[in-house]
Amino acid sequence: MPSSQSLSDPRRVTVRLPDFLPDFLPELLGHAAFAGVAILLLLAAGQPLLTDDTWLHLALGKAYAAEGPWLSADPLLARALGPPAPAAWLFDVGLFGVERWTGFSGLRAVHVAGVAAILALTWSLLRRASGSRLFASLASGLFIALSAYRLIQLRPHLLTMLAVLALYWLLLEGTSPPSRKRIAGAVVLFAIWANVHAAFLLGPLLVGAAFAGGLIAMLWRDAGARERSRGRAIGLAAAGGLGGLATLLNPGGIQPHLAWFVAGRETPDLARVGDEWSAVNLFAFPLPGLPPSPLAWLIFWGLILAVLALIVHVARRGRQSPNGNETRAPFDPALLFVALLSLALPVIAVRFLWLGIFPLLLLAHALRPWLEARAQEKSIPWIGAVASLLLLPAFLNWGTGPLIFATLPGTWAGYAEPYRAGKYHADLIWMLDDAGLQGTAFADYHMAGFAGYWLAPDIRTLVNGTLNVPQDVIAANLPLRERRGQREGETYTELLDRQGIDLFLGIRLPRAADSARPWFYSTAHLERTPSWIPIFRNLTSAIYLRANAKNQPNLQRLVEYYAEQEVPFDPAVGFDAERVIRKNRNWAILHGLIPRHFGAITKAAYGSDPKLKVQGRGTLAAIYTALGLYERAIGLDRKRLEADPGIVAVRRRLVWCLLRLGRITEALEFAEPLGETPPGDWLSHRIYDVAREVIDSNAEARAGLIARLPVLSYAEAAALTAGLAIPVPRVP
């Protein structure tokens, strides 16, 4: 950062720009770039609900609205430790109230309004700190790049963001001691905060950091300045102490304070690699598809280096006051300590990246004299404008932009839907609800809140985002998705028995992951498993029922349900997808067993056009593979390979189907050419390796290896699901 002396040095290099460029143009461009990023973010926030935990908060909000914050039992979980901790009960009730009064559209509007308020407050604080509207737009764009992954989620952390910004405005924006009114406002803020989000402890932490910075600042100041710093430190201590006591004014007392430490410790046990409790690794470039984005990682590094440079600059170029006995720093030491804490927390958990607002505010304060001194130079606004313009494509390509574009519906009709029913495999949930089944269900972690909202209390899930379950249940989550036992020597079915699961919801196609985020395929986990029968199956999901005496009433409900639907169902063997397609094709299409153009596919597969026949039979074999109709798929693919042995995708599918049927020797025979494919064809090599490995494996290990084996590429899976009916959203 330049010293005050360098600002007036006539030898400094200046850049002259053409006089015909209007003075307002760089600021206009900078604001336009920020507006572009902000509008894209608001569009993402306002899209159909896609935050998994929103459903959890809605379901709990309904319970809190009926019983108050002290629930007698957990309304959603089958093996809960007790009532859920009411750490966010006020947020939950408010969210539920908005949904009941205004519907899902109201929830989306509230989300957009909340994000807009955060952005507006951020811009305002940065403008006042820097004295520059252009700097405020640039820094606000950087804040969006750091926080977009959090801002597009409708969760109580949005209120924490607002609370943190409000806390800065009340206590830290000025260097004077906070007034009694501001301290009182902070105390009220703490009391509300402790009832809407467990992250309320950020407040005392930030105030404590500011207090420590104020104390250290007193060490090198003269008597007058020291007295002012002392007054500010006393004010911060009062706000922090009284605010800390105010956080105890919640239904859980001290328990929400403990939840702060429990959440981060237990969440990694779910092996959700993309979870936001994972730390930011400063010395490893981010993995694709996982937070932080490459842009956020680079900005975070930039903030670290900028703050360090600022500290070094102040240490080396401290300015002497006129009386010669005081060294004055061009920034607020209290804010410096808050910024340092904000840079430390993301190294613990990536979810705290949004706290980069404090280093940005620190830099805004420090750069203000420099910006004001060069206010008349044309080059400085253009530097800010160019930086803002570059940030926009960087955000779209290397920031959260790709995630936003991947989730935004492609049509207005899609955007108008209340929520993304397909994301939660809602056809499974609607079937369970319509059939009136009861019991304990295992559903993938991201589906649990949605399932609880629609099915509880008749059907309760094993685990959800509250983690209000024993450690043994949390530890079972990953083995259940990977089709293996949890304990030494335990089989998969023994694990299901021990957890008391009645209904197993399997999801997804057996495709390769397209990013570092793990892809769990569980649709076929319980195929041909003793004591379990399929009760529903479509191209991308399945439901299995434990066939025991306890579930005989469920089985009878299923018989009645399918009879009403005019769909064949044999309670002895369960749901037969091929029979359903043959007997009631319209129902099969509406429920996602086959694509809408299935008739055209079969016509092409058995028609006279050779080219169309090849394409049709390939698509038909892929559909049969996904539905578990392996014999049908094998018959088609054998003939295809006889005509053209070099088609790798067909050979992969044939080997995979043979493995699923337990025909290991035959599978290995067809797999040999896969081992000779180029090294870059990792999917073929994976199938070949598993075909060899299962020969010497016991039955349980063999089943697990085959269950975790993908067969489709991302592109093949996308083509297979084209034309599938999407579940229709329901409104309570």
XYZ file of C-alpha atoms in Angstrom:
732
model
C 0.000 0.000 0.000
C 1.509 3.393 -0.944
C 2.601 5.742 1.826
C 1.289 9.278 2.101
C 4.660 10.522 0.897
C 4.482 8.490 -2.269
C 1.063 9.942 -3.024
C 2.583 13.375 -3.628
C 5.776 12.203 -5.301
C 5.968 13.907 -8.729
C 8.147 11.087 -10.030
C 5.444 8.473 -9.723
C 4.227 6.888 -12.945
C 0.776 7.930 -14.118
C -1.348 6.573 -16.922
C -3.115 9.058 -19.193
C -6.297 7.908 -20.848
C -7.982 9.491 -23.866
C -9.982 12.603 -22.987
C -12.999 11.492 -25.023
C -13.841 8.743 -22.518
C -16.579 10.079 -20.208
C -15.704 10.201 -16.523
C -18.803 8.277 -15.512
C -18.109 5.306 -17.812
C -15.799 3.231 -15.543
C -18.168 3.548 -12.604
C -21.091 2.609 -14.830
C -19.251 -0.462 -16.105
C -18.230 -1.496 -12.603
C -21.781 -1.219 -11.301
C -23.111 -3.088 -14.347
C -20.685 -5.963 -13.770
C -21.694 -6.189 -10.116
C -25.367 -6.031 -11.091
C -24.853 -8.898 -13.533
C -23.388 -11.145 -10.848
C -26.027 -10.067 -8.324
C -28.937 -10.658 -10.712
C -27.667 -14.130 -11.558
C -27.411 -14.874 -7.848
C -30.941 -13.610 -7.205
C -32.261 -15.733 -10.072
C -30.619 -18.763 -8.480
C -32.062 -17.888 -5.068
C -35.550 -17.506 -6.522
C -35.626 -20.734 -8.511
C -37.745 -23.745 -7.443
C -36.739 -24.858 -3.950
C -33.626 -27.010 -4.095
C -32.133 -26.743 -0.597
C -32.367 -30.127 1.104
C -32.551 -28.725 4.632
C -35.440 -26.410 3.758
C -37.770 -29.413 3.964
C -36.334 -30.349 7.319
C -36.932 -26.852 8.688
C -40.471 -26.812 7.280
C -41.301 -30.155 8.891
C -39.868 -29.118 12.248
C -41.561 -25.732 11.964
C -44.907 -27.484 11.657
C -44.180 -29.422 14.845
C -42.988 -26.325 16.729
C -46.062 -24.389 15.619
C -48.283 -27.127 17.050
C -46.414 -27.942 20.278
C -44.088 -25.015 20.966
C -40.278 -25.195 21.059
C -40.201 -28.027 23.610
C -41.212 -31.081 21.563
C -42.028 -34.335 23.332
C -40.290 -36.451 20.667
C -38.587 -36.168 17.320
C -41.374 -36.083 14.697
C -39.166 -37.239 11.822
C -36.593 -39.803 12.974
C -37.153 -43.448 13.841
C -34.160 -43.803 16.180
C -33.821 -40.304 17.591
C -31.842 -39.617 20.739
C -34.767 -37.544 21.964
C -36.568 -34.383 20.905
C -34.609 -32.319 18.365
C -32.535 -29.451 19.713
C -34.566 -26.259 19.124
C -31.508 -24.320 17.955
C -33.370 -22.825 14.976
C -36.938 -23.182 16.202
C -37.896 -19.559 15.547
C -36.607 -19.724 11.988
C -38.444 -23.009 11.470
C -41.750 -21.609 12.702
C -41.336 -18.515 10.562
C -40.502 -20.565 7.485
C -43.489 -22.834 8.067
C -45.747 -19.819 8.555
C -44.609 -18.262 5.279
C -45.255 -21.533 3.453
C -48.730 -21.926 4.932
C -49.760 -18.324 4.275
C -48.124 -17.726 0.889
C -47.151 -21.167 -0.408
C -43.847 -22.178 -1.930
C -43.816 -19.028 -4.067
C -43.760 -17.010 -0.863
C -40.785 -18.990 0.394
C -38.908 -18.249 -2.795
C -39.774 -14.555 -2.548
C -38.538 -14.448 1.046
C -35.307 -16.121 -0.046
C -34.746 -13.543 -2.778
C -35.554 -10.697 -0.387
C -33.117 -12.046 2.190
C -30.283 -12.356 -0.315
C -31.040 -8.895 -1.710
C -30.926 -7.438 1.809
C -27.548 -9.076 2.462
C -26.120 -7.718 -0.789
C -27.534 -4.238 -0.209
C -26.159 -4.062 3.326
C -22.794 -5.396 2.186
C -22.533 -2.785 -0.573
C -23.564 0.005 1.782
C -21.007 -0.939 4.446
C -18.226 -1.237 1.875
C -19.102 2.123 0.333
C -19.015 3.869 3.696
C -15.749 2.162 4.601
C -13.973 2.998 1.345
C -15.727 6.209 0.354
C -15.956 4.804 -3.180
C -19.036 3.441 -4.906
C -16.894 1.681 -7.496
C -14.804 -0.051 -4.844
C -18.027 -1.087 -3.085
C -19.295 -2.750 -6.266
C -15.994 -4.543 -6.884
C -15.653 -5.730 -3.283
C -19.319 -6.768 -3.162
C -18.718 -8.855 -6.279
C -15.809 -10.536 -4.504
C -18.090 -11.178 -1.529
C -20.632 -12.836 -3.827
C -17.902 -15.064 -5.254
C -17.001 -16.152 -1.720
C -20.549 -16.612 -0.429
C -22.714 -17.589 -3.421
C -22.751 -21.281 -2.485
C -24.312 -20.306 0.841
C -26.569 -17.556 -0.465
C -28.405 -19.789 -2.935
C -29.515 -22.082 -0.090
C -32.652 -21.299 1.922
C -31.343 -22.062 5.380
C -31.044 -20.147 8.675
C -27.459 -19.176 7.917
C -28.953 -16.337 5.845
C -30.105 -14.761 9.106
C -26.641 -15.305 10.544
C -25.170 -13.381 7.616
C -27.571 -10.510 8.230
C -26.856 -10.628 11.959
C -23.087 -10.466 11.427
C -23.416 -7.466 9.119
C -25.776 -5.772 11.578
C -23.339 -6.481 14.421
C -20.546 -4.796 12.481
C -22.768 -1.772 11.860
C -23.724 -1.541 15.536
C -20.329 -2.070 17.172
C -17.436 -2.004 14.724
C -18.117 0.408 11.887
C -16.755 3.393 13.798
C -13.705 3.621 16.035
C -15.553 5.509 18.775
C -16.915 3.667 21.823
C -20.346 2.170 21.008
C -23.256 4.051 22.540
C -25.630 2.503 25.033
C -28.303 2.296 22.350
C -25.977 0.392 20.048
C -24.946 -1.955 22.844
C -28.613 -2.556 23.674
C -29.320 -3.205 20.003
C -26.502 -5.742 19.892
C -27.851 -7.515 22.986
C -31.324 -7.784 21.432
C -29.708 -9.044 18.233
C -27.872 -11.758 20.184
C -31.094 -12.879 21.897
C -32.948 -13.250 18.589
C -29.948 -14.808 16.865
C -29.730 -17.598 19.456
C -33.251 -18.705 18.491
C -32.840 -18.770 14.723
C -29.467 -20.441 14.078
C -26.895 -22.422 16.015
C -24.124 -20.279 14.496
C -25.034 -17.422 16.850
C -21.733 -18.032 18.662
C -20.069 -16.220 15.797
C -21.311 -13.038 17.455
C -19.418 -13.397 20.745
C -16.373 -14.680 18.844
C -16.259 -11.638 16.575
C -16.836 -9.197 19.423
C -14.149 -10.978 21.445
C -11.688 -10.654 18.573
C -12.472 -6.945 18.260
C -12.012 -6.505 22.014
C -8.594 -8.194 21.848
C -7.573 -5.939 18.979
C -8.650 -2.888 20.930
C -6.606 -3.919 23.947
C -3.473 -4.395 21.871
C -4.025 -1.033 20.167
C -3.841 0.644 23.567
C -0.234 -0.463 23.992
C 1.280 1.983 21.478
C -0.997 4.997 21.749
C -0.651 8.195 23.760
C -2.757 8.949 26.799
C -5.625 10.592 24.913
C -5.882 7.892 22.264
C -5.419 5.227 24.897
C -8.375 6.603 26.814
C -10.555 6.488 23.696
C -9.420 2.914 22.992
C -10.157 2.041 26.593
C -13.691 3.389 26.286
C -14.241 1.396 23.114
C -12.849 -1.778 24.689
C -15.192 -1.356 27.652
C -18.124 -0.921 25.285
C -17.181 -4.014 23.301
C -16.726 -6.006 26.510
C -20.154 -4.912 27.720
C -21.759 -5.800 24.397
C -20.007 -9.169 24.276
C -20.739 -10.047 27.893
C -24.366 -8.969 27.921
C -24.876 -10.405 24.452
C -23.389 -13.713 25.540
C -25.826 -13.846 28.443
C -28.667 -12.951 26.085
C -27.885 -15.995 23.959
C -28.985 -18.138 26.894
C -32.536 -16.859 26.339
C -33.536 -19.779 24.154
C -35.496 -22.999 24.760
C -32.339 -25.088 25.011
C -30.388 -22.911 27.412
C -26.744 -23.944 27.110
C -27.380 -26.839 24.707
C -27.337 -24.794 21.466
C -23.886 -23.564 22.460
C -22.686 -27.169 22.509
C -24.299 -27.911 19.129
C -21.740 -25.576 17.553
C -18.996 -28.054 18.351
C -21.015 -31.239 17.814
C -22.129 -30.468 14.244
C -18.684 -30.112 12.753
C -17.404 -33.201 14.531
C -20.193 -35.541 13.483
C -21.009 -34.465 9.945
C -17.806 -35.878 8.390
C -18.848 -39.305 9.682
C -21.495 -39.261 6.965
C -18.658 -39.267 4.410
C -20.349 -36.518 2.482
C -17.197 -35.316 0.826
C -18.920 -32.186 -0.415
C -20.162 -31.201 3.030
C -19.413 -27.632 4.039
C -17.762 -28.701 7.280
C -14.739 -29.757 5.251
C -11.793 -27.385 5.549
C -10.356 -25.111 2.890
C -7.022 -26.608 1.915
C -4.802 -23.655 1.115
C -2.187 -25.831 -0.536
C -4.386 -27.933 -2.813
C -6.425 -26.650 -5.728
C -10.163 -27.298 -5.187
C -11.660 -30.503 -6.520
C -14.250 -30.063 -9.287
C -17.837 -29.975 -8.120
C -16.980 -29.354 -4.468
C -16.760 -26.125 -2.487
C -14.825 -23.912 -2.556
C -14.903 -22.963 -6.212
C -11.540 -22.232 -7.851
C -12.424 -18.533 -7.945
C -13.373 -18.440 -4.256
C -10.141 -20.271 -3.395
C -8.072 -17.714 -5.322
C -9.928 -14.770 -3.768
C -9.411 -16.248 -0.311
C -5.690 -16.526 -0.993
C -5.722 -12.949 -2.286
C -7.333 -11.707 0.921
C -4.796 -13.547 3.057
C -1.892 -12.028 1.143
C -3.479 -8.566 1.112
C -4.028 -8.551 4.875
C -0.495 -9.811 5.495
C 0.875 -7.137 3.173
C -1.133 -4.515 5.038
C 0.278 -5.667 8.368
C 3.837 -5.586 7.006
C 3.263 -2.154 5.491
C 1.982 -0.733 8.776
C 4.866 -2.272 10.699
C 7.464 -0.808 8.319
C 5.902 2.553 7.474
C 4.216 3.652 10.663
C 3.735 7.400 10.635
C 4.840 9.643 13.488
C 2.342 12.089 14.947
C 3.299 15.776 15.146
C 4.329 15.414 18.815
C 6.606 12.555 17.820
C 5.490 10.140 20.490
C 2.633 8.245 18.808
C 2.663 5.783 15.967
C -0.696 5.833 14.220
C -1.915 2.891 12.150
C -4.031 3.628 9.046
C -6.543 0.987 10.025
C -8.627 -0.160 12.970
C -6.797 -2.799 15.087
C -10.136 -4.161 16.309
C -11.249 -4.737 12.729
C -7.851 -6.273 11.941
C -8.355 -8.935 14.609
C -11.874 -9.626 13.357
C -10.470 -9.991 9.837
C -7.782 -12.390 11.054
C -10.427 -14.521 12.785
C -12.484 -14.452 9.586
C -9.493 -15.735 7.622
C -8.837 -18.490 10.159
C -12.358 -19.949 10.292
C -12.532 -21.115 6.623
C -9.410 -23.162 7.263
C -11.618 -25.062 9.723
C -14.748 -25.201 7.540
C -15.424 -23.934 4.023
C -18.879 -22.738 5.088
C -17.203 -19.715 6.703
C -15.753 -18.330 3.478
C -18.423 -15.637 3.428
C -16.707 -14.065 6.444
C -14.290 -12.695 3.871
C -16.474 -9.591 4.141
C -14.337 -8.502 7.115
C -10.971 -8.593 5.311
C -12.707 -6.683 2.514
C -13.935 -4.066 4.992
C -10.467 -3.850 6.519
C -8.924 -3.241 3.101
C -11.647 -0.710 2.307
C -10.738 1.312 5.407
C -7.021 1.058 4.699
C -7.317 2.025 1.029
C -9.637 4.963 1.602
C -6.880 7.625 1.949
C -5.181 6.281 -1.167
C -8.434 6.268 -3.146
C -9.302 9.793 -2.036
C -5.836 11.085 -2.933
C -6.170 9.725 -6.457
C -9.823 10.574 -6.933
C -9.047 12.885 -9.853
C -6.948 10.368 -11.781
C -8.787 8.659 -14.606
C -6.719 5.476 -14.454
C -7.850 4.410 -10.963
C -11.577 4.116 -11.790
C -10.696 2.211 -14.926
C -8.625 -0.278 -12.937
C -11.659 -0.905 -10.726
C -13.975 -1.150 -13.720
C -11.750 -3.638 -15.544
C -11.404 -5.739 -12.386
C -15.198 -5.795 -11.981
C -15.701 -6.729 -15.618
C -13.174 -9.563 -15.337
C -14.894 -10.835 -12.209
C -18.128 -11.495 -14.105
C -16.758 -14.123 -16.567
C -14.545 -15.524 -13.813
C -17.632 -16.077 -11.659
C -19.526 -17.660 -14.536
C -16.728 -20.066 -15.450
C -14.663 -20.717 -12.318
C -16.928 -19.560 -9.521
C -20.387 -20.708 -8.472
C -21.717 -19.866 -11.934
C -21.459 -23.434 -13.315
C -23.407 -24.742 -10.306
C -26.075 -22.089 -10.809
C -26.446 -22.869 -14.500
C -26.610 -26.589 -13.726
C -29.559 -26.088 -11.367
C -31.499 -23.314 -13.112
C -34.476 -24.682 -15.099
C -34.151 -24.208 -18.825
C -37.720 -23.007 -19.357
C -40.087 -20.572 -17.707
C -42.472 -23.444 -16.966
C -39.689 -25.219 -15.131
C -38.761 -22.062 -13.224
C -42.391 -21.603 -12.199
C -42.547 -24.996 -10.470
C -42.609 -24.792 -6.658
C -39.675 -27.171 -6.151
C -37.520 -29.707 -7.972
C -39.515 -32.890 -7.416
C -37.174 -34.942 -9.586
C -34.190 -34.135 -7.382
C -35.880 -35.939 -4.486
C -37.227 -38.860 -6.553
C -40.684 -37.700 -5.548
C -42.327 -40.592 -7.400
C -41.088 -42.824 -4.570
C -42.479 -40.476 -1.930
C -45.856 -40.097 -3.660
C -46.183 -43.875 -4.001
C -45.464 -44.439 -0.289
C -47.863 -41.666 0.660
C -50.663 -42.826 -1.641
C -50.333 -46.445 -0.557
C -50.454 -45.441 3.121
C -47.392 -47.441 4.162
C -45.845 -47.228 7.615
C -42.501 -48.026 9.201
C -38.848 -47.017 9.218
C -37.305 -46.008 5.909
C -33.761 -45.635 4.735
C -33.472 -42.774 2.257
C -30.383 -41.092 0.922
C -29.239 -38.228 3.138
C -30.353 -35.471 0.760
C -33.871 -36.984 0.516
C -34.498 -37.410 4.231
C -35.881 -33.937 4.914
C -38.201 -34.100 1.901
C -39.386 -37.580 2.911
C -39.996 -36.441 6.473
C -42.011 -33.420 5.344
C -44.400 -35.562 3.282
C -44.439 -38.922 5.087
C -43.888 -38.395 8.826
C -45.083 -39.570 11.247
C -46.344 -42.674 9.380
C -42.910 -43.226 7.876
C -39.839 -41.980 9.722
C -36.363 -41.959 8.262
C -33.220 -43.392 9.792
C -31.162 -40.179 9.665
C -31.539 -36.578 8.523
C -29.708 -33.280 8.744
C -30.372 -32.779 12.457
C -28.043 -35.702 13.267
C -30.295 -36.333 16.266
C -29.426 -40.028 16.245
C -26.877 -42.291 17.951
C -23.374 -42.407 16.512
C -24.063 -45.980 15.433
C -26.824 -44.770 13.125
C -24.619 -42.050 11.663
C -21.861 -44.585 11.082
C -24.311 -46.900 9.288
C -25.250 -44.278 6.705
C -22.284 -44.814 4.389
C -22.295 -48.651 4.524
C -26.012 -48.626 3.715
C -25.323 -46.622 0.571
C -22.317 -48.761 -0.363
C -24.069 -52.090 0.221
C -21.812 -53.526 2.895
C -21.950 -54.333 6.566
C -20.808 -51.837 9.143
C -19.249 -54.065 11.789
C -16.628 -56.735 11.385
C -18.169 -59.808 9.745
C -21.588 -58.179 9.405
C -23.558 -58.741 6.203
C -25.604 -56.086 4.508
C -28.932 -57.648 5.428
C -27.778 -57.997 9.033
C -27.067 -54.268 9.075
C -30.559 -53.581 7.734
C -32.001 -55.857 10.419
C -30.014 -54.204 13.197
C -31.164 -50.745 12.167
C -34.792 -51.905 11.992
C -35.354 -50.751 8.425
C -38.698 -51.686 6.862
C -38.479 -49.709 3.626
C -35.371 -49.159 1.514
C -35.417 -46.328 -1.022
C -32.781 -46.956 -3.687
C -31.940 -44.227 -6.163
C -29.943 -43.245 -9.236
C -28.483 -44.885 -12.311
C -25.248 -46.905 -12.228
C -23.189 -44.172 -13.851
C -19.721 -42.808 -13.288
C -19.370 -39.707 -11.117
C -18.909 -36.506 -13.090
C -17.017 -34.656 -10.342
C -15.158 -35.257 -7.098
C -18.498 -35.485 -5.330
C -19.272 -39.180 -4.718
C -22.101 -40.810 -6.664
C -23.959 -43.525 -4.776
C -26.070 -45.918 -6.837
C -28.441 -47.885 -4.615
C -31.403 -48.688 -6.895
C -30.430 -52.351 -7.258
C -28.972 -52.930 -3.780
C -31.682 -55.382 -2.701
C -32.381 -57.198 -5.956
C -33.014 -60.900 -5.350
C -32.270 -60.497 -1.643
C -33.952 -63.003 0.699
C -36.612 -61.481 2.980
C -36.891 -58.370 0.790
C -39.210 -57.762 -2.146
C -39.345 -54.875 -4.639
C -42.568 -52.898 -4.340
C -41.743 -50.253 -6.940
C -39.105 -49.850 -9.640
C -38.517 -47.354 -12.370
C -35.537 -46.345 -14.463
C -33.806 -44.344 -11.734
C -35.097 -45.647 -8.411
C -36.727 -48.466 -6.467
C -38.431 -49.260 -3.165
C -37.942 -52.526 -1.288
C -40.056 -53.836 1.589
C -38.900 -56.190 4.298
C -41.116 -59.246 3.873
C -41.892 -60.220 7.468
C -44.929 -60.552 9.701
C -44.687 -56.940 10.868
C -45.075 -55.675 7.307
C -48.029 -57.847 6.311
C -50.379 -54.854 6.747
C -48.097 -52.861 4.432
C -48.202 -55.666 1.894
C -51.987 -55.700 1.990
C -52.074 -51.930 1.477
C -49.849 -52.384 -1.570
C -52.155 -55.001 -3.058
C -55.091 -52.620 -2.676
C -53.122 -49.652 -4.009
C -51.957 -51.390 -7.173
C -55.415 -52.855 -7.761
C -56.826 -49.330 -7.755
C -54.089 -48.278 -10.184
C -54.846 -51.271 -12.440
C -51.214 -52.300 -12.191
C -50.206 -55.965 -11.761
C -48.583 -56.765 -8.413
C -47.825 -60.176 -6.912
C -47.345 -59.979 -3.117
C -45.240 -63.131 -3.238
C -42.542 -61.762 -5.570
C -43.252 -58.041 -5.602
C -43.180 -55.495 -8.401
C -42.351 -56.831 -11.884
C -41.345 -53.922 -14.128
C -41.587 -55.908 -17.361
C -45.083 -57.110 -16.542
C -46.177 -53.593 -15.608
C -44.871 -52.182 -18.898
C -46.716 -54.866 -20.809
C -50.030 -54.545 -18.931
C -50.256 -50.786 -18.307
C -47.825 -48.850 -20.485
C -49.388 -45.460 -19.779
C -48.895 -45.927 -16.037
C -45.331 -47.086 -16.671
C -44.590 -43.936 -18.675
C -46.162 -41.601 -16.108
C -44.161 -43.207 -13.293
C -40.799 -43.150 -15.048
C -40.313 -46.825 -15.897
C -39.858 -46.065 -19.570
C -39.480 -42.870 -21.617
C -42.390 -41.345 -23.477
C -40.955 -42.464 -26.813
C -40.641 -46.105 -25.732
C -43.000 -47.148 -28.513
C -40.743 -45.550 -31.116
C -37.726 -47.261 -29.561
C -39.266 -50.729 -29.766
C -40.523 -50.057 -33.283
C -37.015 -49.103 -34.395
C -35.438 -52.046 -32.548
C -37.580 -54.584 -34.389
C -38.093 -52.717 -37.650
C -36.521 -53.224 -41.052
C -34.143 -50.231 -41.138
C -30.683 -51.629 -40.186
C -29.365 -48.354 -38.773
C -32.478 -47.652 -36.717
C -32.508 -51.271 -35.553
C -28.989 -50.964 -34.134
C -29.808 -47.705 -32.348
C -33.153 -48.934 -31.078
C -31.785 -52.191 -29.688
C -28.939 -50.360 -27.972
C -31.358 -47.993 -26.253
C -33.700 -50.848 -25.386
C -30.851 -52.849 -23.838
C -29.836 -49.825 -21.754
C -33.418 -49.426 -20.498
C -33.616 -53.101 -19.583
C -30.274 -52.800 -17.781
C -31.478 -49.878 -15.676
C -34.740 -51.678 -14.835
C -32.939 -54.818 -13.683
C -34.223 -56.871 -16.634
C -30.766 -58.267 -17.200
C -31.693 -61.346 -19.239
C -33.490 -59.161 -21.766
C -30.520 -56.801 -21.984
C -28.051 -59.683 -22.330
C -30.022 -61.177 -25.197
C -29.898 -57.933 -27.166
C -26.257 -57.140 -26.420
C -24.991 -60.636 -27.265
C -26.397 -60.316 -30.773
C -24.895 -56.861 -31.131
C -21.421 -58.057 -30.151
C -21.652 -61.015 -32.491
C -22.111 -58.553 -35.342
C -19.523 -56.045 -34.075
C -17.245 -57.229 -31.231
C -15.510 -53.845 -30.995
C -18.373 -51.837 -29.485
C -16.979 -51.077 -26.033
C -20.130 -49.589 -24.490
C -22.153 -52.688 -25.392
C -19.455 -54.987 -24.017
C -19.331 -53.042 -20.762
C -23.082 -53.345 -20.387
C -23.077 -57.071 -21.164
C -20.342 -57.808 -18.620
C -22.113 -55.698 -16.010
C -25.431 -57.511 -16.499
C -23.730 -60.902 -16.268
C -22.070 -59.839 -13.027
C -25.419 -58.725 -11.607
C -26.817 -62.196 -12.329
C -23.834 -63.898 -10.690
C -22.557 -65.427 -13.935
C -18.964 -64.584 -13.077
C -17.084 -66.942 -15.387
C -19.110 -65.862 -18.378
C -18.688 -62.208 -17.438
C -14.909 -62.558 -17.237
C -14.811 -64.166 -20.659
C -16.560 -61.180 -22.236
C -14.539 -58.744 -20.094
C -11.105 -59.702 -21.446
C -11.168 -57.179 -24.341
C -12.067 -54.421 -21.867
C -8.688 -54.875 -20.216
C -7.037 -54.071 -23.541
C -8.753 -50.715 -24.038
C -6.679 -47.486 -23.860
C -5.645 -46.425 -20.332
C -7.907 -43.377 -20.557
C -10.985 -45.616 -20.681
C -11.043 -46.033 -16.920
C -14.661 -47.257 -16.864
C -13.845 -50.271 -19.049
C -10.788 -51.050 -16.944
C -12.831 -50.735 -13.763
C -15.383 -53.260 -15.005
C -12.600 -55.588 -16.142
C -10.820 -55.327 -12.781
C -13.985 -56.051 -10.800
C -14.809 -59.032 -13.024
C -11.419 -60.483 -12.113
C -11.570 -59.520 -8.447
C -14.945 -61.084 -7.662
C -13.739 -64.541 -8.696
C -11.846 -64.938 -5.425
C -14.285 -62.976 -3.242
C -16.858 -64.385 -0.855
C -20.535 -63.848 -1.569
C -20.898 -60.735 0.600
C -17.784 -59.007 -0.713
C -18.744 -59.959 -4.264
C -22.206 -58.423 -3.893
C -20.702 -55.192 -2.578
C -18.124 -54.898 -5.347
C -20.734 -55.426 -8.041
C -23.239 -53.085 -6.369
C -20.718 -50.234 -6.376
C -19.686 -50.805 -9.997
C -20.830 -48.182 -12.556
C -21.595 -49.119 -16.141
C -22.790 -45.900 -17.772
C -20.855 -42.771 -18.557
C -22.371 -39.430 -17.624
C -23.377 -38.826 -21.254
C -24.929 -42.293 -21.591
C -26.969 -41.771 -18.431
C -28.172 -38.368 -19.632
C -29.266 -39.844 -22.963
C -31.046 -42.705 -21.210
C -33.160 -40.394 -19.057
C -34.174 -38.144 -21.961
C -37.921 -38.322 -22.381
C -38.630 -39.638 -18.878
C -41.674 -38.200 -17.149
C -40.659 -35.920 -14.292
C -42.591 -36.314 -11.026
C -45.280 -33.664 -10.701
C -44.819 -31.467 -7.613
C -47.569 -31.595 -5.034
C -48.736 -28.812 -2.751
C -49.964 -29.572 0.781
